[in-house]
Short mmCIF file of C-alpha atoms and ligand atoms in Angstrom, two decimals:
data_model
loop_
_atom_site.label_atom_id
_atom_site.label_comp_id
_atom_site.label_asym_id
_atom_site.label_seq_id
_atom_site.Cartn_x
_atom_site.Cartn_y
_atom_site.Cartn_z
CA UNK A 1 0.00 0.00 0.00
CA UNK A 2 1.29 3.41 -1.06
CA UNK A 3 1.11 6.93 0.54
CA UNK A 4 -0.33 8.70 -2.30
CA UNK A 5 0.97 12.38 -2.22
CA UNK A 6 -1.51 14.29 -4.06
CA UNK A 7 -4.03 12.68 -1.54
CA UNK A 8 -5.74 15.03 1.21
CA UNK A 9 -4.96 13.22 4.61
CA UNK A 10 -6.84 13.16 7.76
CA UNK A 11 -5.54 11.68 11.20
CA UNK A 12 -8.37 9.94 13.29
CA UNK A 13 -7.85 7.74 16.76
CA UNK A 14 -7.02 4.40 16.33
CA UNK A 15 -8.24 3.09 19.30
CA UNK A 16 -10.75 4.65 21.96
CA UNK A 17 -13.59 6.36 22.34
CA UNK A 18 -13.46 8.98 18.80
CA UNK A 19 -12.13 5.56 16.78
CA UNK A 20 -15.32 3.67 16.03
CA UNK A 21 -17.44 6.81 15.45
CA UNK A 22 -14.65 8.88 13.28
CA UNK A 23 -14.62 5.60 11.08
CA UNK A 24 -18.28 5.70 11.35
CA UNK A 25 -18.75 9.29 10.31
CA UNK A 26 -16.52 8.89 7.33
CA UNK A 27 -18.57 6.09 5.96
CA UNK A 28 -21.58 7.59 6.46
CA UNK A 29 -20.50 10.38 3.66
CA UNK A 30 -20.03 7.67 1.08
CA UNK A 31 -15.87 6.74 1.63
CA UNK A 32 -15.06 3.78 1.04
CA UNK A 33 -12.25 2.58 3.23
CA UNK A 34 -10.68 -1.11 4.63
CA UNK A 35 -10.06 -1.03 8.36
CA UNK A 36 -8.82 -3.50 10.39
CA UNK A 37 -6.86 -3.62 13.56
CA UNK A 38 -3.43 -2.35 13.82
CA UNK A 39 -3.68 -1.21 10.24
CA UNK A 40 -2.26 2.57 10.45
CA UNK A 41 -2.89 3.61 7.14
CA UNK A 42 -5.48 3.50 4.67
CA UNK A 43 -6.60 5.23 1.23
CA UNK A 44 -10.09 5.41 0.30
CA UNK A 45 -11.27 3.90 -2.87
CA UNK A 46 -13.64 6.43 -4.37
CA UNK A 47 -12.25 9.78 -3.03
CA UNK A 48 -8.40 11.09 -3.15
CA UNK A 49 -8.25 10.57 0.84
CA UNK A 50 -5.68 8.83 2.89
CA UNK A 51 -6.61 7.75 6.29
CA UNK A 52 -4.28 8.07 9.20
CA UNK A 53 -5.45 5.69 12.10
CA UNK A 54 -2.77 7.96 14.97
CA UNK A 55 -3.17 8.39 18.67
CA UNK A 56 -5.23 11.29 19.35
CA UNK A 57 -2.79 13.12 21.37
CA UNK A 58 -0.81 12.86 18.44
CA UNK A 59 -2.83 13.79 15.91
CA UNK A 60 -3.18 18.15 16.78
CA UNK A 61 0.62 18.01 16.53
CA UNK A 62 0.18 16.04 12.75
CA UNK A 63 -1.98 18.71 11.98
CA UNK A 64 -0.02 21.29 12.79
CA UNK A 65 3.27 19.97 11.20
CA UNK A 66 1.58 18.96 8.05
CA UNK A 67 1.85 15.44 7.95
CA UNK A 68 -2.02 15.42 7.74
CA UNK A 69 -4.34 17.85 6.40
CA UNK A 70 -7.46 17.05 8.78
CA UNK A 71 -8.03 15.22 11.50
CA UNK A 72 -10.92 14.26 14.04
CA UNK A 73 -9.70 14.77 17.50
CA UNK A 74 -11.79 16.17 21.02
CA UNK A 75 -12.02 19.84 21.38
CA UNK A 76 -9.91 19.46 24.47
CA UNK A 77 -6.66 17.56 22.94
CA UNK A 78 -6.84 20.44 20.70
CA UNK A 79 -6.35 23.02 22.94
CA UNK A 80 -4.22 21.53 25.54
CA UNK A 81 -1.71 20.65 22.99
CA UNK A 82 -2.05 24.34 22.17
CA UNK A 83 -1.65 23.21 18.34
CA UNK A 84 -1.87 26.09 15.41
CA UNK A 85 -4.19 24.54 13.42
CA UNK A 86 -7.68 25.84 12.22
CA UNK A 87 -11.29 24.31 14.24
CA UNK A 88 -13.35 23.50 11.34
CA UNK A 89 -16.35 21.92 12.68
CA UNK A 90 -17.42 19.99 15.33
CA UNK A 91 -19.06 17.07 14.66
CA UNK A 92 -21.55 16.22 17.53
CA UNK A 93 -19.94 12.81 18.80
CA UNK A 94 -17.51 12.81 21.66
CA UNK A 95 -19.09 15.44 23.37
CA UNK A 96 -17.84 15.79 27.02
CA UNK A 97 -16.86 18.69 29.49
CA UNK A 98 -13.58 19.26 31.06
CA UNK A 99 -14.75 19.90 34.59
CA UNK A 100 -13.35 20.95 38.07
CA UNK A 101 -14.84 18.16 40.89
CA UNK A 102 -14.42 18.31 44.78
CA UNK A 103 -15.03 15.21 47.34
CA UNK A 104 -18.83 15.50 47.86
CA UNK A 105 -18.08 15.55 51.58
CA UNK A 106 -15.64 18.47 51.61
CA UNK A 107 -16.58 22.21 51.77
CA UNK A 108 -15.22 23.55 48.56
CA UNK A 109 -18.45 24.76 46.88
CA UNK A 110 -17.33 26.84 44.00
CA UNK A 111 -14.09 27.20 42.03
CA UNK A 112 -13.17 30.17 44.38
CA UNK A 113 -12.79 28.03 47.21
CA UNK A 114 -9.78 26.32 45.70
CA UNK A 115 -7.64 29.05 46.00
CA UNK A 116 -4.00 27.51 47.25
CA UNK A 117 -5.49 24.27 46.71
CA UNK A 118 -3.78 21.41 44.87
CA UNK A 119 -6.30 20.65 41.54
CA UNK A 120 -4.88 16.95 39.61
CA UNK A 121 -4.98 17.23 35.74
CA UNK A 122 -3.71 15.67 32.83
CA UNK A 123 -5.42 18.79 31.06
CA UNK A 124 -2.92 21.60 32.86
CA UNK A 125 -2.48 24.07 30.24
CA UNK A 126 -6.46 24.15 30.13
CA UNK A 127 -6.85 24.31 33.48
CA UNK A 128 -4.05 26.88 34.08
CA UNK A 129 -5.21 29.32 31.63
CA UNK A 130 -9.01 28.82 32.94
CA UNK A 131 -7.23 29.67 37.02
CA UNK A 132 -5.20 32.48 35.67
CA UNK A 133 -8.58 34.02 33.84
CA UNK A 134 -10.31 33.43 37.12
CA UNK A 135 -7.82 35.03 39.00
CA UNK A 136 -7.47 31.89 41.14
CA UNK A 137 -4.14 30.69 42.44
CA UNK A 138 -3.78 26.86 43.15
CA UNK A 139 -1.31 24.46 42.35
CA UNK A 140 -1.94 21.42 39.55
CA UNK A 141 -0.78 18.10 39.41
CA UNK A 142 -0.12 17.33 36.22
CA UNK A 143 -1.41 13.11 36.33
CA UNK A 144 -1.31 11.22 33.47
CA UNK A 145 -4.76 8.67 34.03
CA UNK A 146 -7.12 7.97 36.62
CA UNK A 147 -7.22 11.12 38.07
CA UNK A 148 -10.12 10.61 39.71
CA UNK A 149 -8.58 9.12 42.58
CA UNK A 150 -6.05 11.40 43.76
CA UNK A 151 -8.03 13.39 46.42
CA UNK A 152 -9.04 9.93 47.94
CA UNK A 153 -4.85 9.25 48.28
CA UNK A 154 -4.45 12.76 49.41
CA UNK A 155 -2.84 13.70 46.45
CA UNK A 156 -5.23 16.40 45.25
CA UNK A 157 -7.89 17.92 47.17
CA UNK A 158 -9.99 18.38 43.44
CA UNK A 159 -9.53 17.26 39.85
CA UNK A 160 -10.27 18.63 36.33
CA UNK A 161 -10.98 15.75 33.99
CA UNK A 162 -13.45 14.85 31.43
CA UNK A 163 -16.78 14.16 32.34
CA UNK A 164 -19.42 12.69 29.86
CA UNK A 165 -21.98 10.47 32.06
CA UNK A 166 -20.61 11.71 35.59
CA UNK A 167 -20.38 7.76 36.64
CA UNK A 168 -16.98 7.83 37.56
CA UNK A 169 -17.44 10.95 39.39
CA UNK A 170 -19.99 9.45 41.70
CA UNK A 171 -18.64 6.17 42.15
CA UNK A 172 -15.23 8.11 43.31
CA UNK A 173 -17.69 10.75 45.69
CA UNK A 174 -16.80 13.62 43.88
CA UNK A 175 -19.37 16.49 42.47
CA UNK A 176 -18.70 18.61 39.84
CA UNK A 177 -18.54 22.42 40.35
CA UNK A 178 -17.33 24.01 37.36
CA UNK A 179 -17.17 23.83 33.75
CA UNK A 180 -13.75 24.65 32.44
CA UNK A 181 -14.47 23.37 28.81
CA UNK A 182 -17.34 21.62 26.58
CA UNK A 183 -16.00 19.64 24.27
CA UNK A 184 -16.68 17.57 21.21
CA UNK A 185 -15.23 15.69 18.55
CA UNK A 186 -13.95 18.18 15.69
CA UNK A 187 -12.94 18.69 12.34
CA UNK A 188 -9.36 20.45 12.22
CA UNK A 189 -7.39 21.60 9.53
CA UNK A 190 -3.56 22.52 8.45
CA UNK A 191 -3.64 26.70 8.17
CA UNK A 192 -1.62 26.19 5.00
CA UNK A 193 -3.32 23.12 3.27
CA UNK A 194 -6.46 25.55 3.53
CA UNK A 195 -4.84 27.67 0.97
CA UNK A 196 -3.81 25.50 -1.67
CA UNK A 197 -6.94 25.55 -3.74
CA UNK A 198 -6.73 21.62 -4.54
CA UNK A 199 -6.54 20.39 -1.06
CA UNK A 200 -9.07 23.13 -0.18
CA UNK A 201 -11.55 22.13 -2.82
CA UNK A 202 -11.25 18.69 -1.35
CA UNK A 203 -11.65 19.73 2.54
CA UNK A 204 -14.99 21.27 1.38
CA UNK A 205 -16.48 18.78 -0.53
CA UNK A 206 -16.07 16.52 2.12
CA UNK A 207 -16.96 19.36 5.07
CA UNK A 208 -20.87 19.98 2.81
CA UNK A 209 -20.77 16.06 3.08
CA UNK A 210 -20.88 16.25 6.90
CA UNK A 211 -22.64 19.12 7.01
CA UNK A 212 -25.40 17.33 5.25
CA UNK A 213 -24.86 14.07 7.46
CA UNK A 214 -24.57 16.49 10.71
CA UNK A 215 -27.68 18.67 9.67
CA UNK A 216 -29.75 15.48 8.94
CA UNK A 217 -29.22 14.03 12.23
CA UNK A 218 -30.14 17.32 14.17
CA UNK A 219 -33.68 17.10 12.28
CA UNK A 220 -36.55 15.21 11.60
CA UNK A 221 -38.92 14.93 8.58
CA UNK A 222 -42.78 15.76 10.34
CA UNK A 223 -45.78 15.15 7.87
CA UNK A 224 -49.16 15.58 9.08
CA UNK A 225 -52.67 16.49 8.10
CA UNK A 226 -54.64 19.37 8.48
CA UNK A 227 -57.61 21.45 8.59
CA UNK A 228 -57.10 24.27 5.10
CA UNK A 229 -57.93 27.18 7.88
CA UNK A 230 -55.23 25.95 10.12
CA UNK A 231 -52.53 25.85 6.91
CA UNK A 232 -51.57 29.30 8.16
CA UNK A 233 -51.26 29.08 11.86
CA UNK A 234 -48.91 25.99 10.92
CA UNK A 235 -46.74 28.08 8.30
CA UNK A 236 -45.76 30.76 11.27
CA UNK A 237 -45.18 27.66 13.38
CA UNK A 238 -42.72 25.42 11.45
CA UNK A 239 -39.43 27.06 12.05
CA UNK A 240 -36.95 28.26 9.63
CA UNK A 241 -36.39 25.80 6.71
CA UNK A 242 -37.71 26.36 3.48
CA UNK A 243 -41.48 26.63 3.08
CA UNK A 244 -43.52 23.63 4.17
CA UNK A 245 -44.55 20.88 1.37
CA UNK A 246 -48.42 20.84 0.91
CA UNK A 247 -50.52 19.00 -0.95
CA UNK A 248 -54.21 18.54 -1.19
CA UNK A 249 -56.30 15.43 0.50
CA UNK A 250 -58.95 12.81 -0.92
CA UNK A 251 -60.87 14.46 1.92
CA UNK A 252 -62.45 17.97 1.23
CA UNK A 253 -60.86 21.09 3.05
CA UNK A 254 -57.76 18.63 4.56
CA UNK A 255 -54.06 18.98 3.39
CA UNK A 256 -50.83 17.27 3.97
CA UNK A 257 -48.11 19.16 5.26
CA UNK A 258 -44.79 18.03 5.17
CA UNK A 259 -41.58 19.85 6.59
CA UNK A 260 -38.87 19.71 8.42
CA UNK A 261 -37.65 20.59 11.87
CA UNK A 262 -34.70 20.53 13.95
CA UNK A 263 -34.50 18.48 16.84
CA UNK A 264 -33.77 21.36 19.57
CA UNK A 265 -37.35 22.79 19.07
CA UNK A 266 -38.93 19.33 17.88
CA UNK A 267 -41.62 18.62 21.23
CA UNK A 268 -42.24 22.50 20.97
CA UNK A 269 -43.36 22.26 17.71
CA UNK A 270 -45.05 19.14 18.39
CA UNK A 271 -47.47 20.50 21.02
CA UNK A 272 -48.13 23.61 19.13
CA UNK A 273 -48.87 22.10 16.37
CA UNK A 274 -51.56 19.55 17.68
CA UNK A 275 -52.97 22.98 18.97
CA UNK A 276 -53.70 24.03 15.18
CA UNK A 277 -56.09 20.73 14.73
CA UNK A 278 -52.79 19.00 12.94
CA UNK A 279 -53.63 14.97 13.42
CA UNK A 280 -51.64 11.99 11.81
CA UNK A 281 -48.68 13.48 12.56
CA UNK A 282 -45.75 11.24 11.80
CA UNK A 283 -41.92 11.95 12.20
CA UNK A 284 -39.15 10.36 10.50
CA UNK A 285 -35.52 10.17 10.62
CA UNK A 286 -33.74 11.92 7.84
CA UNK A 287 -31.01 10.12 6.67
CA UNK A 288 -29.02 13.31 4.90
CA UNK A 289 -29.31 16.75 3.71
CA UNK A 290 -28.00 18.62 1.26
CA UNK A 291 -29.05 22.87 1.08
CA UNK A 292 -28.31 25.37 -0.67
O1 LIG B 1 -5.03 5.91 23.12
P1 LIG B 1 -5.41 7.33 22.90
O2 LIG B 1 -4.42 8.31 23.47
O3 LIG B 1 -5.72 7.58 21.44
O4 LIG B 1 -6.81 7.54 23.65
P2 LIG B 1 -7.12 8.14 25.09
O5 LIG B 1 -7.17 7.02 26.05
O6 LIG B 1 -6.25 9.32 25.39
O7 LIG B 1 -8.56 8.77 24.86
P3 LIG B 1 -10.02 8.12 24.92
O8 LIG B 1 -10.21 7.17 23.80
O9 LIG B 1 -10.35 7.67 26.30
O10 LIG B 1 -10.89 9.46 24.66
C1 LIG B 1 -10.78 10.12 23.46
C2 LIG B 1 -11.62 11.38 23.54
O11 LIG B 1 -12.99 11.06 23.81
C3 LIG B 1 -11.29 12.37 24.63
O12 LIG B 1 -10.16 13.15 24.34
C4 LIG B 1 -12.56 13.21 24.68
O13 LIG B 1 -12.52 14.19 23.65
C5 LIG B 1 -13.65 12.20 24.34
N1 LIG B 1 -14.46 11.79 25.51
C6 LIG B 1 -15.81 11.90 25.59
C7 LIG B 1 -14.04 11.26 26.67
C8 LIG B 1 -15.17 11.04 27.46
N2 LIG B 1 -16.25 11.44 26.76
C9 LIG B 1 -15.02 10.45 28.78
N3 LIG B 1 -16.02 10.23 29.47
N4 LIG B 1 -12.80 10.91 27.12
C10 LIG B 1 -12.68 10.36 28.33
N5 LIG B 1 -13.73 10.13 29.17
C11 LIG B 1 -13.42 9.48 30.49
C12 LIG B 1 -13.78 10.30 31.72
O14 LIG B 1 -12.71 11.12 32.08
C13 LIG B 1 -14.02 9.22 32.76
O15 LIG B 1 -12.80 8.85 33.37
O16 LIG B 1 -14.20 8.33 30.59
C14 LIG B 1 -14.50 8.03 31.94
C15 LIG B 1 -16.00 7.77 32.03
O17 LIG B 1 -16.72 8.99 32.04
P4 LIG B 1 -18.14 9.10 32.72
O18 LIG B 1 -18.38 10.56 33.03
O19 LIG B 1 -19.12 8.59 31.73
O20 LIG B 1 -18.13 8.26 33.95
ZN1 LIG B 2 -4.86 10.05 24.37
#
């Protein structure tokens, strides 16, 4: 197998949490790829793209040096490694926060209370440039795993890890108390590849593929029938998008309105709509989406 040159690149994790989805999200805008374990490189079959299969601390610093072009890596690699490359999209998987926890049983109640206190991290540029814009001085303890059980050793009277469910949290006793970063799976770039008009041309057709995946997946497809006089009510309802789809009904003075609408303001919707005299409502998954 050959490292094609003239390919665009992208870095994903090999193994862990981002691996199965990146792989996932890839396939799901038509590449065609082989994976199988410890394979750490493939090209794609139908689209000038090499696949790097890296660790994902690794992979900012690939980016950045221009080994790759892209790569899929959490929000919060990113920025601890401090990398200079460009935050493309995120891509609504591996979403997590970065977030300061105390022992449930100890007084610290907010962030402020740390002050002088010893905070274990394996995220401590994060976390020191989040203290320094708080204004808070403690020291951290830079730990490379299981952080979660330093205060119980006396290590570290809090941590600042990644939280997703908040399991571990509660199995170790500890409560979250502040936020220091939301993070998600994203698309990142090379500054420079950007501006060679090939590799560009590639990175967007396969960013408005993922746009159309991501946009699909935030939305549903709603048909439903309805009463002529309530066609307008239900116009002012159905949010952005283009205009709804109607069309007329076997049955006098019904309609069929079809439409879409995105899943933050989907039961809102809902209930207003059955206000209107809308019945038969059905809602489907869309599978993609392509605007504009
Ligand atoms: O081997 P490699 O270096 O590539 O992988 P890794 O072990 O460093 O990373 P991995 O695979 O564990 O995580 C990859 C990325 O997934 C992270 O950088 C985050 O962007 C994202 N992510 C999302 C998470 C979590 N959710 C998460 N919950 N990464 C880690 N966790 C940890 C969390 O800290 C806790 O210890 O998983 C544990 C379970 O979390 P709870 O809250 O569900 O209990
Ligand atoms: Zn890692």
């Amino acid at each position: 197998m050959k490292f094609n040159s003239e390919n665009l690149k992208i870095a994903v994790q090999k193994k862990g949490r981002l691996a199965e989805p990146s792989r996932q999200i890839l396939k799901s805008i038509g590449l065609d790829f082989e994976h199988y374990e410890g394979r750490l490189f493939s090209p794609c079959r139908n689209f000038p793209l090499d696949i790097l299969f890296l660790r994902d601390d690794d992979i900012p610093e690939y980016v950045q040096d221009g080994v790759t072009d892209l790569g899929i890596v959490g929000l919060n690699v990113v920025q601890e490694k401090a990398a200079q490359v460009v935050e493309l999209d995120p891509l609504g998987f591996g979403t997590c926060t970065l977030s300061i926890a105390v022992p449930r049983n100890s007084s610290f109640r907010s962030v402020y209370d740390l002050e002088n206190k010893r905070i274990a991290t394996s995220y401590p540029r994060v976390l020191k440039r989040f203290l320094e814009m708080k204004k808070i001085k403690a020291r951290i303890i830079e730990i490379s795993g299981s952080v979660e059980i330093t205060p119980s050793l006396d290590v570290a009277d809090a941590i600042c890890d990644l939280v997703s469910t908040g399991s571990t949290l509660q199995i170790n006793e500890l409560e979250p108390i502040e936020i220091v970063l939301k993070s998600e799976a994203f698309l990142i770039a090379n500054p420079q590849s950007l501006k060679e008009p090939k590799r560009r041309e590639l990175t967007e057709r396969l960013r408005v593929r993922l746009q159309g995946n991501l946009r699909a997946r935030r939305s549903k497809y709603v048909m439903m029938n309805a009463p002529n006089e309530a066609l307008e009510e239900i116009r002012k309802i159905l949010p952005g998008m283009k205009s709804p789809t109607v069309m007329p009904l076997a049955e006098k003075d019904m309609v069929a309105i079809h439409s879409v609408v995105p899943e933050e303001v989907f039961w809102d919707v809902m209930e207003k709509l059955r206000k209107t005299g809308a019945s038969d409502i059905l809602v489907v998954p869309i599978e993609k989406m392509v605007t504009e």
